Coordinates of C-alpha atoms in Angstrom, one line a residue:
Chain A
M1 CA 0.1 0.0 -0.1
F2 CA 1.4 3.7 -1.1
V3 CA 0.3 6.4 1.0
F4 CA 0.5 10.6 -0.3
L5 CA 3.3 11.9 2.5
N6 CA 3.6 15.9 1.7
G7 CA 3.5 15.3 -1.8
R8 CA 5.5 11.9 -2.3
L9 CA 3.8 8.3 -3.3
I10 CA 5.6 6.1 -0.6
P11 CA 5.5 2.8 0.8
A12 CA 2.7 2.6 4.2
A13 CA 6.2 1.3 5.8
D14 CA 8.4 4.0 5.1
A15 CA 5.7 6.6 6.1
V16 CA 6.5 7.8 9.2
V17 CA 6.7 11.4 10.7
S18 CA 9.1 13.3 13.9
V19 CA 8.0 12.5 17.1
F20 CA 8.5 16.5 17.4
D21 CA 5.3 16.7 14.9
R22 CA 2.8 18.5 17.1
G23 CA 0.0 16.1 15.6
F24 CA 2.0 13.4 17.4
L25 CA 2.6 15.5 20.7
Y26 CA -0.7 17.8 21.2
G27 CA -3.4 16.1 18.5
D28 CA -2.6 19.7 17.2
G29 CA -4.1 18.7 13.8
L30 CA -7.4 17.8 11.6
F31 CA -8.6 15.2 9.6
E32 CA -11.1 14.0 7.1
T33 CA -13.0 10.2 6.1
L34 CA -14.5 10.0 2.7
R35 CA -15.8 7.3 0.9
V36 CA -13.8 6.1 -2.3
M37 CA -16.3 4.5 -5.4
K38 CA -15.2 3.4 -8.5
G39 CA -11.5 5.6 -7.8
V40 CA -13.7 8.6 -7.2
P41 CA -13.4 10.3 -3.7
L42 CA -16.9 11.0 -2.6
D43 CA -18.5 15.0 -1.7
W44 CA -14.4 15.8 -2.1
D45 CA -15.8 19.6 -1.8
G46 CA -17.8 19.0 1.1
H47 CA -15.1 17.4 2.8
W48 CA -12.6 19.8 1.6
R49 CA -14.9 23.2 2.9
R50 CA -14.4 21.6 6.7
L51 CA -11.0 20.8 6.5
A52 CA -10.1 24.5 5.2
H53 CA -12.3 25.8 7.9
G54 CA -10.3 23.9 10.5
A55 CA -7.4 25.1 8.8
E56 CA -8.5 28.5 9.2
T57 CA -9.7 27.8 12.9
L58 CA -6.3 26.4 13.9
K59 CA -4.4 29.0 11.9
V60 CA -2.5 26.1 9.4
K61 CA -1.7 27.2 6.0
L62 CA -3.0 24.5 4.0
P63 CA 0.2 23.0 1.3
F64 CA -1.6 22.2 -1.2
T65 CA -4.9 23.3 -2.6
S66 CA -8.0 21.1 -3.4
E67 CA -7.1 20.6 -7.2
V68 CA -3.7 19.2 -6.7
L69 CA -5.1 16.9 -3.3
R70 CA -8.3 15.9 -5.6
A71 CA -5.9 14.2 -8.4
Q72 CA -3.2 12.7 -5.7
A73 CA -6.5 11.0 -4.1
R74 CA -7.6 9.6 -7.2
E75 CA -4.0 9.0 -8.3
L76 CA -3.2 6.7 -4.9
S77 CA -6.8 5.1 -6.1
R78 CA -5.3 3.7 -8.9
H79 CA -1.7 3.4 -7.5
N80 CA -3.2 0.4 -4.9
Q81 CA -5.6 -1.0 -7.6
L82 CA -8.1 0.2 -4.8
P83 CA -11.3 1.8 -6.3
E84 CA -13.4 1.0 -3.3
A85 CA -12.2 2.1 -0.1
I86 CA -11.5 5.0 2.7
L87 CA -9.5 8.0 2.1
R88 CA -8.4 9.8 5.1
L89 CA -6.7 13.3 4.7
T90 CA -4.3 13.9 7.9
L91 CA -3.0 18.1 8.2
S92 CA -1.0 18.5 11.2
R93 CA 0.7 21.8 12.5
G94 CA 4.1 19.8 11.5
V95 CA 7.2 20.3 14.0
G96 CA 7.5 23.8 16.1
S97 CA 9.0 24.7 19.6
R98 CA 8.4 22.6 22.8
G99 CA 5.1 23.6 24.3
Y100 CA 1.5 24.2 23.5
S101 CA 2.5 28.0 21.4
P102 CA 2.2 26.8 17.8
R103 CA 5.0 29.9 16.9
G104 CA 7.5 28.6 14.9
A105 CA 5.8 25.7 13.3
D106 CA 5.3 26.6 10.1
T107 CA 5.8 23.5 8.1
P108 CA 2.5 21.7 8.2
T109 CA 2.0 17.9 7.6
F110 CA -0.4 16.5 4.9
I111 CA -0.8 12.9 4.3
M112 CA -3.5 10.7 2.6
S113 CA -4.0 7.2 3.2
L114 CA -6.2 4.4 1.4
H115 CA -8.8 1.6 3.4
P116 CA -10.3 -1.2 2.2
A117 CA -13.9 -1.3 2.0
P118 CA -16.6 -3.3 1.3
V119 CA -18.9 -2.6 -1.6
L120 CA -21.8 -0.3 -0.3
G121 CA -25.5 -2.2 -0.6
P122 CA -28.7 -1.5 0.4
R123 CA -29.1 -2.9 3.2
A124 CA -28.2 -0.7 6.2
P125 CA -25.6 -2.3 8.7
Q126 CA -27.5 -2.2 12.4
W127 CA -25.4 -1.0 15.4
K128 CA -26.6 -1.5 18.9
L129 CA -25.8 2.4 20.8
H130 CA -24.1 2.4 24.4
T131 CA -24.5 6.2 26.2
A132 CA -20.5 7.3 26.8
S133 CA -19.8 8.5 30.7
L134 CA -17.9 11.0 28.8
R135 CA -20.1 14.4 28.0
L136 CA -18.9 16.8 24.9
P137 CA -18.7 20.2 24.8
T138 CA -21.3 22.1 23.4
G139 CA -20.9 23.6 20.2
D140 CA -18.0 26.2 20.3
A141 CA -15.3 26.8 17.7
L142 CA -13.6 23.1 17.9
S143 CA -16.7 21.8 17.4
G144 CA -17.0 22.8 13.7
C145 CA -13.7 21.2 12.8
K146 CA -12.9 17.4 12.9
S147 CA -9.7 17.5 15.2
A148 CA -6.7 15.4 16.1
S149 CA -7.4 15.7 19.5
K150 CA -9.9 12.6 20.1
L151 CA -8.9 10.8 22.8
L152 CA -12.4 11.2 24.1
Y153 CA -13.7 9.2 21.1
V154 CA -11.5 6.9 21.2
L155 CA -12.8 6.0 25.0
A156 CA -16.5 6.4 24.6
R157 CA -16.2 4.2 22.0
A158 CA -14.1 1.8 23.7
A159 CA -16.4 1.6 26.2
A160 CA -19.2 0.8 23.6
E161 CA -17.6 -2.2 22.4
A162 CA -16.6 -3.4 26.0
A163 CA -20.3 -3.2 26.5
G164 CA -21.2 -5.2 23.5
A165 CA -22.7 -2.0 21.5
N166 CA -21.0 -1.0 17.8
D167 CA -20.7 2.4 18.8
A168 CA -21.1 5.1 21.7
L169 CA -23.8 7.2 21.5
L170 CA -22.3 11.0 22.8
L171 CA -24.3 13.7 25.0
N172 CA -23.0 16.9 26.1
V173 CA -22.3 18.8 29.3
R174 CA -25.9 19.7 29.4
G175 CA -27.0 16.1 29.0
E176 CA -28.2 16.9 25.2
L177 CA -27.7 14.2 22.4
A178 CA -25.4 15.2 20.1
E179 CA -23.9 12.9 18.2
S180 CA -22.4 8.8 18.0
A181 CA -18.7 8.8 18.1
S182 CA -18.6 7.9 14.4
G183 CA -20.8 9.6 12.9
N184 CA -24.4 12.3 13.2
L185 CA -27.3 11.0 15.0
F186 CA -30.8 11.2 13.2
W187 CA -34.3 9.9 14.6
L188 CA -37.4 9.4 13.3
E189 CA -41.1 10.0 14.8
Q190 CA -43.3 8.7 12.6
E191 CA -42.6 10.9 9.7
T192 CA -40.5 13.3 10.8
V193 CA -36.9 13.9 10.6
H194 CA -34.7 14.8 14.1
T195 CA -31.6 15.9 14.3
P196 CA -29.4 17.1 17.1
P197 CA -28.4 21.0 15.8
L198 CA -24.5 22.1 16.0
E199 CA -24.6 24.1 18.9
S200 CA -25.2 20.8 20.9
G201 CA -22.0 19.6 19.7
A202 CA -22.2 17.7 17.0
L203 CA -19.8 17.7 14.2
P204 CA -21.1 19.6 11.0
G205 CA -20.9 16.1 9.1
T206 CA -21.1 15.8 4.9
T207 CA -23.5 12.8 5.2
R208 CA -25.9 14.4 7.5
E209 CA -25.7 17.7 4.7
L210 CA -26.7 15.3 2.1
V211 CA -29.5 13.6 4.2
L212 CA -31.0 17.4 5.1
G213 CA -31.1 18.0 1.3
W214 CA -32.8 14.5 0.9
C215 CA -35.8 15.2 3.3
A216 CA -35.8 18.7 1.7
E217 CA -36.2 17.6 -1.7
H218 CA -38.9 14.8 -0.6
R219 CA -40.9 17.2 1.6
L220 CA -40.4 15.2 4.6
V221 CA -40.5 17.0 7.6
F222 CA -36.7 17.8 9.9
C223 CA -36.2 19.2 12.5
E224 CA -33.1 20.6 14.5
T225 CA -34.5 19.4 17.8
V226 CA -32.2 19.7 21.6
A227 CA -33.3 16.5 23.4
K228 CA -32.5 14.1 25.9
R229 CA -31.8 10.7 26.1
A230 CA -35.3 9.5 26.9
R231 CA -36.8 10.8 23.4
L232 CA -34.9 7.9 21.2
L233 CA -36.0 5.3 23.2
R234 CA -39.6 6.6 22.2
A235 CA -38.4 7.3 18.7
S236 CA -39.9 4.8 15.8
G237 CA -36.4 5.1 14.0
C238 CA -33.0 5.9 14.3
F239 CA -29.7 5.9 12.9
L240 CA -26.7 7.5 12.0
T241 CA -24.5 9.2 9.2
L242 CA -21.1 8.3 8.3
S243 CA -18.8 9.3 5.6
S244 CA -17.4 5.6 5.5
L245 CA -20.4 3.3 5.5
G246 CA -23.4 6.0 4.2
V247 CA -26.9 5.2 6.6
V248 CA -26.1 2.5 9.6
E249 CA -29.5 1.8 11.3
V250 CA -29.6 1.8 15.4
T251 CA -31.6 -1.0 16.8
A252 CA -30.4 -0.8 20.5
L253 CA -29.6 1.7 22.7
D254 CA -27.8 0.3 26.3
G255 CA -29.8 -3.0 25.8
K256 CA -32.8 -1.3 24.8
T257 CA -34.5 -2.3 21.1
I258 CA -35.3 0.9 19.0
P259 CA -37.7 -0.2 16.4
T260 CA -36.5 -0.2 13.0
A261 CA -38.5 2.3 9.9
S262 CA -38.4 1.7 6.1
L263 CA -37.9 5.2 5.9
T264 CA -34.5 4.9 7.6
R265 CA -34.1 2.1 4.5
R266 CA -35.4 4.9 1.9
I267 CA -33.0 7.6 3.4
R268 CA -29.9 5.1 3.0
K269 CA -31.0 4.2 -0.6
G270 CA -31.1 7.7 -1.2
V271 CA -27.8 9.0 0.1
L272 CA -26.1 5.7 -2.1
S273 CA -27.9 7.1 -4.9
S274 CA -26.0 10.9 -4.5
W275 CA -23.2 9.1 -3.7
R276 CA -23.6 6.9 -7.0
R277 CA -24.3 10.4 -8.8
M278 CA -21.3 12.0 -7.5
A279 CA -19.0 9.1 -8.6
K280 CA -20.6 8.7 -11.7
R281 CA -20.3 12.8 -12.6
V282 CA -16.7 12.9 -11.5
E283 CA -15.7 9.7 -14.0
Chain B
M1 CA 20.0 15.8 20.6
F2 CA 19.3 11.8 21.2
V3 CA 15.9 10.3 22.3
F4 CA 14.8 7.5 23.6
L5 CA 12.2 5.9 21.7
N6 CA 11.2 2.7 22.7
G7 CA 14.4 1.0 24.3
R8 CA 17.2 2.9 21.7
L9 CA 18.9 6.1 22.4
I10 CA 19.0 7.7 18.6
P11 CA 19.6 10.6 16.9
A12 CA 16.3 13.0 17.5
A13 CA 16.5 13.6 13.1
D14 CA 15.8 9.7 13.3
A15 CA 13.3 9.6 15.8
V16 CA 9.6 9.2 13.9
V17 CA 6.7 6.8 14.3
S18 CA 4.3 5.3 11.8
V19 CA 2.0 7.7 10.3
F20 CA -0.7 5.4 11.7
D21 CA 0.6 5.6 14.9
R22 CA -2.8 5.7 16.8
G23 CA -0.8 9.4 18.8
F24 CA -0.6 11.1 15.6
L25 CA -3.8 10.1 14.3
Y26 CA -6.2 10.9 17.1
G27 CA -4.0 11.9 20.5
D28 CA -4.3 8.6 21.5
G29 CA -1.8 8.7 24.1
L30 CA -0.5 10.8 27.1
F31 CA 2.6 12.8 28.0
E32 CA 4.3 14.1 31.1
T33 CA 6.6 16.7 31.1
L34 CA 9.6 17.2 34.2
R35 CA 12.1 19.5 34.9
V36 CA 15.4 17.8 35.3
M37 CA 18.1 19.3 37.9
K38 CA 21.5 18.2 38.2
G39 CA 20.9 15.3 35.5
V40 CA 18.0 14.0 38.0
P41 CA 14.4 14.2 36.6
L42 CA 12.3 15.9 39.9
D43 CA 9.4 14.0 41.2
W44 CA 9.4 11.0 39.0
D45 CA 7.1 9.2 41.2
G46 CA 4.2 11.8 41.5
H47 CA 4.8 12.2 37.4
W48 CA 5.4 8.3 37.0
R49 CA 1.8 7.3 39.0
R50 CA 0.1 10.1 36.8
L51 CA 1.1 8.5 34.0
A52 CA 0.4 5.1 35.1
H53 CA -3.0 6.3 36.0
G54 CA -3.8 7.7 32.7
A55 CA -2.5 4.2 31.2
E56 CA -5.0 2.6 33.4
T57 CA -7.9 5.1 32.6
L58 CA -6.8 4.5 28.3
K59 CA -6.5 0.6 29.0
V60 CA -2.8 1.0 27.5
K61 CA -0.2 -1.2 28.5
L62 CA 3.3 0.6 30.1
P63 CA 5.9 -1.3 27.9
F64 CA 8.6 -0.1 30.6
T65 CA 9.0 -0.2 34.4
S66 CA 9.3 3.2 36.3
E67 CA 12.6 1.9 37.1
V68 CA 14.3 1.0 34.0
L69 CA 12.6 4.3 32.5
R70 CA 14.2 6.7 35.3
A71 CA 17.4 5.4 34.6
Q72 CA 17.2 5.5 30.8
A73 CA 15.9 9.6 31.9
R74 CA 19.3 9.9 33.4
E75 CA 21.8 8.4 31.0
L76 CA 19.5 10.4 28.4
S77 CA 20.4 13.8 30.6
R78 CA 24.4 12.4 30.6
H79 CA 24.3 11.2 27.0
N80 CA 22.9 14.9 25.5
Q81 CA 25.3 16.8 28.2
L82 CA 22.3 18.4 29.3
P83 CA 22.1 18.4 33.0
E84 CA 19.5 21.1 33.7
A85 CA 16.4 20.3 31.5
I86 CA 12.9 19.5 30.2
L87 CA 12.1 16.2 30.0
R88 CA 8.7 15.2 28.5
L89 CA 7.7 11.5 28.4
T90 CA 5.0 10.3 25.7
L91 CA 2.9 6.9 25.7
S92 CA 1.1 6.8 22.9
R93 CA -1.4 3.4 21.9
G94 CA 0.7 2.9 19.0
V95 CA -0.8 1.3 15.7
G96 CA -3.9 0.1 15.1
S97 CA -6.5 -0.4 12.9
R98 CA -8.7 2.4 10.9
G99 CA -10.9 4.2 13.1
Y100 CA -11.9 5.2 16.7
S101 CA -11.9 1.5 18.1
P102 CA -8.2 0.7 20.0
R103 CA -8.9 -3.3 19.3
G104 CA -5.8 -4.7 18.0
A105 CA -3.5 -1.6 19.2
D106 CA -1.2 -3.4 21.8
T107 CA 2.2 -2.5 20.9
P108 CA 2.4 1.2 22.7
T109 CA 5.3 3.6 21.2
F110 CA 7.1 5.5 24.6
I111 CA 9.4 8.3 23.9
M112 CA 11.6 10.5 26.3
S113 CA 13.1 13.0 24.8
L114 CA 15.1 16.8 26.7
H115 CA 14.9 20.0 26.0
P116 CA 17.3 22.2 27.0
A117 CA 16.0 24.7 30.3
P118 CA 17.8 27.9 31.8
V119 CA 18.9 27.0 35.5
L120 CA 16.2 28.0 38.0
G121 CA 16.6 31.3 39.7
P122 CA 14.7 32.8 42.9
R123 CA 13.0 35.6 41.1
A124 CA 9.4 34.2 39.7
P125 CA 8.9 34.7 36.0
Q126 CA 5.7 36.9 35.5
W127 CA 3.5 36.2 33.4
K128 CA 0.0 38.2 31.5
L129 CA -3.1 36.0 31.0
H130 CA -5.8 36.6 28.5
T131 CA -9.6 34.4 28.9
A132 CA -9.9 31.2 26.6
S133 CA -13.2 31.3 25.3
L134 CA -13.2 27.7 24.6
R135 CA -13.9 26.0 27.7
L136 CA -12.6 23.0 29.4
P137 CA -14.8 20.1 30.6
T138 CA -15.6 19.8 34.6
G139 CA -13.9 17.2 36.4
D140 CA -13.9 13.8 34.4
A141 CA -12.2 10.3 34.0
L142 CA -9.8 12.5 30.9
S143 CA -9.6 15.2 33.1
G144 CA -7.2 13.4 35.4
C145 CA -5.4 12.3 32.7
K146 CA -2.5 14.7 30.7
S147 CA -3.9 13.3 27.6
A148 CA -1.9 14.0 24.1
S149 CA -5.6 15.7 22.9
K150 CA -4.3 18.9 23.6
L151 CA -6.0 20.7 20.3
L152 CA -7.9 23.6 23.2
Y153 CA -5.0 24.1 25.3
V154 CA -2.8 25.0 21.8
L155 CA -5.5 27.0 20.4
A156 CA -5.8 29.0 23.7
R157 CA -2.6 29.6 24.6
A158 CA -2.2 30.8 20.5
A159 CA -5.0 33.4 21.4
A160 CA -3.3 34.3 24.6
E161 CA -0.3 35.2 22.9
A162 CA -2.2 37.0 20.3
A163 CA -3.6 38.8 22.8
G164 CA -0.1 40.2 24.1
A165 CA -0.5 37.4 27.2
N166 CA 1.8 34.3 28.2
D167 CA -0.7 31.8 28.5
A168 CA -4.3 31.5 28.4
L169 CA -6.7 31.0 31.8
L170 CA -9.4 28.4 31.3
L171 CA -12.6 28.2 32.5
N172 CA -14.6 25.4 32.5
V173 CA -17.8 25.3 31.0
R174 CA -19.9 26.1 34.2
G175 CA -17.4 29.4 34.0
E176 CA -15.5 28.5 37.1
L177 CA -11.9 29.0 37.2
A178 CA -10.0 25.9 36.0
E179 CA -6.6 26.5 35.3
S180 CA -4.0 28.1 32.6
A181 CA -3.0 25.7 29.6
S182 CA 0.1 25.4 31.1
G183 CA 0.1 24.9 34.8
N184 CA -2.6 24.9 37.7
L185 CA -3.9 28.4 39.2
F186 CA -3.5 29.8 42.5
W187 CA -4.8 32.5 44.3
L188 CA -4.2 34.8 47.2
E189 CA -6.8 36.6 49.2
Q190 CA -4.7 38.0 52.0
E191 CA -2.6 35.0 53.6
T192 CA -5.1 32.7 52.3
V193 CA -3.9 30.5 49.3
H194 CA -6.8 29.1 47.0
T195 CA -7.0 27.0 44.2
P196 CA -9.5 25.5 42.0
P197 CA -10.5 22.0 43.2
L198 CA -9.8 19.4 40.5
E199 CA -13.8 19.1 40.0
S200 CA -13.7 22.3 38.3
G201 CA -11.6 20.5 35.7
A202 CA -7.7 20.8 36.8
L203 CA -5.2 18.8 35.8
P204 CA -3.9 16.9 39.2
G205 CA -0.7 18.9 38.9
T206 CA 2.4 17.7 40.5
T207 CA 3.4 21.3 41.6
R208 CA 0.5 22.2 42.7
E209 CA 1.2 18.6 45.5
L210 CA 3.9 19.9 46.2
V211 CA 2.6 23.7 47.0
L212 CA -0.2 22.3 49.1
G213 CA 2.3 20.4 51.2
W214 CA 4.8 23.5 51.6
C215 CA 1.2 25.1 52.6
A216 CA 0.4 22.4 55.5
E217 CA 4.2 22.8 57.1
H218 CA 3.9 26.1 57.0
R219 CA 0.7 26.8 58.5
L220 CA -0.9 28.6 55.7
V221 CA -4.6 28.6 55.3
F222 CA -5.0 26.5 52.2
C223 CA -8.7 26.4 50.1
E224 CA -9.8 24.3 47.1
T225 CA -12.3 27.6 45.9
V226 CA -14.9 27.1 43.2
A227 CA -14.6 30.9 42.1
K228 CA -15.7 32.4 38.6
R229 CA -13.0 34.7 36.7
A230 CA -13.9 38.5 38.7
R231 CA -12.7 36.8 41.9
L232 CA -8.9 36.9 40.4
L233 CA -9.5 40.3 39.6
R234 CA -9.6 41.2 43.8
A235 CA -7.2 38.9 44.4
S236 CA -4.1 39.9 46.6
G237 CA -1.8 38.0 43.8
C238 CA -1.8 34.9 41.6
F239 CA 0.5 32.6 40.6
L240 CA 0.7 29.3 38.0
T241 CA 2.9 25.9 39.0
L242 CA 4.3 24.4 36.2
S243 CA 6.3 21.3 36.3
S244 CA 8.9 23.2 33.7
L245 CA 9.4 26.7 35.6
G246 CA 8.1 26.1 39.1
V247 CA 5.7 29.2 40.4
V248 CA 4.8 31.4 37.8
E249 CA 3.6 35.0 39.0
V250 CA 0.8 36.3 37.3
T251 CA 0.7 39.7 37.1
A252 CA -2.1 40.6 34.8
L253 CA -5.6 39.3 33.5
D254 CA -7.2 40.4 30.4
G255 CA -5.0 43.6 30.7
K256 CA -6.2 44.4 34.0
T257 CA -3.1 44.3 36.7
I258 CA -3.3 42.1 39.6
P259 CA -1.0 43.0 42.4
T260 CA 2.2 41.1 43.1
A261 CA 2.7 39.6 46.8
S262 CA 5.8 38.4 49.1
L263 CA 3.5 35.0 49.5
T264 CA 4.3 34.0 46.5
R265 CA 8.1 34.8 46.2
R266 CA 8.1 32.7 49.6
I267 CA 6.0 29.5 48.4
R268 CA 8.5 30.0 44.9
K269 CA 11.6 29.3 47.0
G270 CA 9.9 26.6 48.8
V271 CA 9.2 24.7 45.3
L272 CA 12.3 25.3 44.2
S273 CA 13.5 23.8 47.5
S274 CA 11.9 20.7 47.9
W275 CA 13.2 20.4 44.2
R276 CA 16.3 21.1 45.1
R277 CA 16.7 18.5 47.8
M278 CA 14.9 15.7 45.6
A279 CA 17.9 16.3 42.9
K280 CA 20.2 15.6 46.0
R281 CA 18.5 12.9 47.6
V282 CA 19.1 11.1 44.3
E283 CA 22.5 12.0 43.4

């Protein structure tokens, strides 16, 4: 497997960064995870916008343009003969002086790596959620960024797996629903689609945007709703959106069953169709 | 300069980790910063206890014993001819599979690096603080760990420096005083010494412990106090404790002067004396 590292394609085993890279020292960086379909990274522009917004927040200069990297991402997929994959973009502030101050760290590190992924089918994966004890901050300057400081998510996910679940439900410090460790959260109340507002601490997900668009197009009532965990247990359906897997159905929360819903399947199909159109458009 | 990397002393320029190390991908790791005096890492046991507690929280196995690493740290100081220095210990979960789940990542990375530091004198550095807009969670399982997911601290510090200050004052999500980006916070009200409780989100600092011990020994009234920012502006003195620099006096907050206090100087001298005794005891 080859990796794109600061402008060069190199074997994964040789892809290394300094132990003084601030991404390693402090999680001082950003990342994006994109689905690659037929060699095309999906919704590149949406992911790039979020990365560029994050880079502005962190005051890290993006070392390549969107156009150059998009072309390199396709080249990476060809070179690795991996047309169906997950692509990770990583931007870190690079090496600086000791301490939190980012002064003097002005040569960022940029990495793209590919990871094998199964072809996406119409059936949504079914996941169980476990409520994390660690709480997210409510929406702040950082919650709009997909930062590389993700230890809270790692521990929440590990606790979920230890409890026999697939992913963690994350609440914010006010006890409101925010997101899952891996994706955005949605729930259904009959034909109404709810999701937590970004102010609750959810990441502005690119697939979340796609679902919002799909709902508008199909004249479904759609609400950004501040709610507590109990509301999920009364929902008529629940799902997550992940850039890697599309729509994932949630069938249980903390051991309590959540009904499956045909609307979830329709929305999954809608997202898959959009993705296929995106892949086709670029080919 | 030589670096200790997974059991070997190697030149800093060759000290690298995989781009798939979870420390780099997710800030999935821990660190400690210790003062080295006359070649002796100070309060090793205190830092080790916190690191071991963090490793337990993260469920990462420490790959070396305290005794081996303490000896290697002294060797590092000798080898680099740097008896006065700052020592950083870094533990990361190492390489695993893609995604937040730590499953399969069972070969942690352990690094020790030395950084030049001036000899400590009796005069406390004088710092200005700037209140960060980003807020810390209140005390949770993670706030007891010195984690490598520190982007919030980096951005708070950068904003402070942009405002002409030296460090950031961090409040928690309830608006209570927590700590500074680089150290624990103390303030004086006449002869009473106050510091935020750990429940407010402060890191359990080793130098904080030393100050508490010094206060008890010198029969000073000492309180863990939940307080808002305004209380600092009415204080009769204010200081920070850093493992790298000892006691640092705070002379201004957001442009407003905070009085200097002779008690701050006494406490700094107390910390320095303890450190010198520690260095001597081990020699």
